[in-house]
Tab-separated table of C-alpha atoms in Angstrom:
chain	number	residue	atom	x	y	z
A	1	UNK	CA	115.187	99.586	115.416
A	2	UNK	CA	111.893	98.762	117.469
A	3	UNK	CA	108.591	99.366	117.073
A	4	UNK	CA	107.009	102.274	119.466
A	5	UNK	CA	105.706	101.155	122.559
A	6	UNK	CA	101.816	102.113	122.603
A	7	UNK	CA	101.348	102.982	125.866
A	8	UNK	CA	97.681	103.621	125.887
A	9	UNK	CA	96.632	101.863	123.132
A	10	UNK	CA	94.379	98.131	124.633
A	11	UNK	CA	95.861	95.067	123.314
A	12	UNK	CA	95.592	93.655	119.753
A	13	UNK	CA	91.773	92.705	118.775
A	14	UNK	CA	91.352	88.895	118.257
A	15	UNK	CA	92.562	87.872	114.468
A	16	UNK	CA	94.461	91.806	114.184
A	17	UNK	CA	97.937	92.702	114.470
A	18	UNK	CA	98.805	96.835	115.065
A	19	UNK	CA	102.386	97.770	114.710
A	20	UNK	CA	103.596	101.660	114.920
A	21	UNK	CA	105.768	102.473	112.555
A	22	UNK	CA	108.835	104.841	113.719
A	23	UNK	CA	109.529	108.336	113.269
A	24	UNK	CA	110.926	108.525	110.274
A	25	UNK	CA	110.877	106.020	107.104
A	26	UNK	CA	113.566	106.501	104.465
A	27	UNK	CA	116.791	105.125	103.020
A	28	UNK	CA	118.317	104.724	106.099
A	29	UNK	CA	115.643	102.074	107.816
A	30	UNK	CA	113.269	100.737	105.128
A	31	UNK	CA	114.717	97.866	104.372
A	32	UNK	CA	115.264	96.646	107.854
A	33	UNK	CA	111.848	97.327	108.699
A	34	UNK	CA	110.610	94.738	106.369
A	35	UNK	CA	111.977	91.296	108.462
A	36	UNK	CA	110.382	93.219	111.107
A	37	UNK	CA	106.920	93.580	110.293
A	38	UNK	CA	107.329	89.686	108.736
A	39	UNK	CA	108.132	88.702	111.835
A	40	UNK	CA	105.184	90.076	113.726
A	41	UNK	CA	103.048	88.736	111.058
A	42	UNK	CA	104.882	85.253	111.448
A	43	UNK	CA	103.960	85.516	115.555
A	44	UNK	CA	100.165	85.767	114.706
A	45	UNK	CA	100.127	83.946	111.761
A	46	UNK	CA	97.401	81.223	113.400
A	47	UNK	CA	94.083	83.331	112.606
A	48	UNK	CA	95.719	86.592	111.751
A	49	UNK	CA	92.810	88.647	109.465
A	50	UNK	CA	94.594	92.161	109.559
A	51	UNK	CA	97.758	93.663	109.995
A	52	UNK	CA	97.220	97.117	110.999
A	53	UNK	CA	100.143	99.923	110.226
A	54	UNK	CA	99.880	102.930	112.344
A	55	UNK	CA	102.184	105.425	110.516
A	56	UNK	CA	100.273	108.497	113.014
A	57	UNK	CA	103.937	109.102	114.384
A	58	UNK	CA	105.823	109.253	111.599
A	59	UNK	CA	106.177	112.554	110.306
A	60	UNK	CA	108.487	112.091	107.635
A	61	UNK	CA	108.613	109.039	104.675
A	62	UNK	CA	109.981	108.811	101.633
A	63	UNK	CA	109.638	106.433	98.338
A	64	UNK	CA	111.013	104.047	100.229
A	65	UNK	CA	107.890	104.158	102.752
A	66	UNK	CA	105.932	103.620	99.704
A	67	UNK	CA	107.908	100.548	98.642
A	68	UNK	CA	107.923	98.919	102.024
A	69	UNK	CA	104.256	99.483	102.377
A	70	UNK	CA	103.498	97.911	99.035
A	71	UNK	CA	105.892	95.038	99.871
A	72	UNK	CA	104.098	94.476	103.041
A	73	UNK	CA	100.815	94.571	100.894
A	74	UNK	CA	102.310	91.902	98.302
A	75	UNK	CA	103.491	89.276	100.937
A	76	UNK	CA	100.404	89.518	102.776
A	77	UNK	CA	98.324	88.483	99.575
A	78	UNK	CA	96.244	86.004	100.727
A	79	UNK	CA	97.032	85.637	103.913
A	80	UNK	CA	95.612	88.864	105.696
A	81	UNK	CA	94.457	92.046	104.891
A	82	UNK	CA	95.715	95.369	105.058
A	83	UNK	CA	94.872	98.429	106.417
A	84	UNK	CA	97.350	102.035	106.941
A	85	UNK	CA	96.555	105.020	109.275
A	86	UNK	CA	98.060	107.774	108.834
A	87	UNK	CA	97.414	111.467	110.346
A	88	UNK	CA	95.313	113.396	107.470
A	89	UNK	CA	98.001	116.244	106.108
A	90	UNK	CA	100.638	114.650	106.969
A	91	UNK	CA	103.793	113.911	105.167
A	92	UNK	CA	103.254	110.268	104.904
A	93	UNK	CA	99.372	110.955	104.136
A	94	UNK	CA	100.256	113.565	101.494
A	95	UNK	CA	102.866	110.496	100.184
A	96	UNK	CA	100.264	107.912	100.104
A	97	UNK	CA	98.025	109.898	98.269
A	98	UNK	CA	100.415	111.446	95.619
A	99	UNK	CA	102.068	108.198	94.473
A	100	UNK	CA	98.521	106.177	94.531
A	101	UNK	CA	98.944	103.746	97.088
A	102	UNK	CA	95.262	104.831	98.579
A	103	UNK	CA	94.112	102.720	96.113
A	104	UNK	CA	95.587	99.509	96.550
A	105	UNK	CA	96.045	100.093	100.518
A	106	UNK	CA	93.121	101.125	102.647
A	107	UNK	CA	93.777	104.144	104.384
A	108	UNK	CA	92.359	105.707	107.373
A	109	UNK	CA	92.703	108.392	109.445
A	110	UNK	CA	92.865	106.898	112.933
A	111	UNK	CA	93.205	103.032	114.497
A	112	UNK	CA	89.526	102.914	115.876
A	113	UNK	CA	88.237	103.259	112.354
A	114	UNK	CA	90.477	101.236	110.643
A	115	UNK	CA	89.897	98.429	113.164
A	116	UNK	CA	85.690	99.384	113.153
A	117	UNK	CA	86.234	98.662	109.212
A	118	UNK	CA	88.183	95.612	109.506
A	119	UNK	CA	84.853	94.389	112.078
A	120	UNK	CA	82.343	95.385	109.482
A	121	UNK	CA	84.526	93.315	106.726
A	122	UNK	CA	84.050	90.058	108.715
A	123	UNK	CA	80.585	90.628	109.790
């Protein structure tokens, strides 16, 4: 499993780290996408603020979404902060809001403003 390219998206801002999420986030792909996101974390560590998950093309996640993001949330404790986007009505923004994690996770509904928020954190 990789990441999805972002093809017109400009490089990570200084201190962030943006990873798209895939498709789909169930059963079948949760777990493995755990080491992943680690790692990525683990290549900025020096300075790294904010990890940044774009779930915008994943249309479909399931409990195990949920679990993964809160993982993610837990290990970065201290160490970064957090931030989701997600496309407003869809399945994984319908998720997010139904089980709760809105309000230990930001959420937003597009990368500009969840970086823009991350900016007027640090300022």
């Amino acid at each position: 499993m990789t990441f999805l390219p972002q093809p017109c998206q400009p490089c990570d801002p200084p201190g962030c780290a943006v990873l798209t999420l895939p498709p789909e986030i169930d059963h079948g792909n949760a777990e493995g996408l755990l080491p992943m996101v680690m790692a990525a974390v683990d290549r900025h560590a020096d300075g790294l603020r904010l990890l940044v998950l774009d779930l915008t093309s994943t249309r479909f996640m399931d409990s195990q979404g949920v679990r993964l993001l809160d993982e993610v949330r837990r290990r970065l404790r201290g160490r970064a902060g957090l931030r989701v986007v997600v496309t407003p009505g869809s399945a994984p923004s319908r998720v997010v809001e139904v089980t709760g994690l809105r309000r230990d996770v930001p959420v937003h509904d597009d990368l500009a403003e969840a970086l823009r928020a991350d900016g007027a954190a640090s300022a």
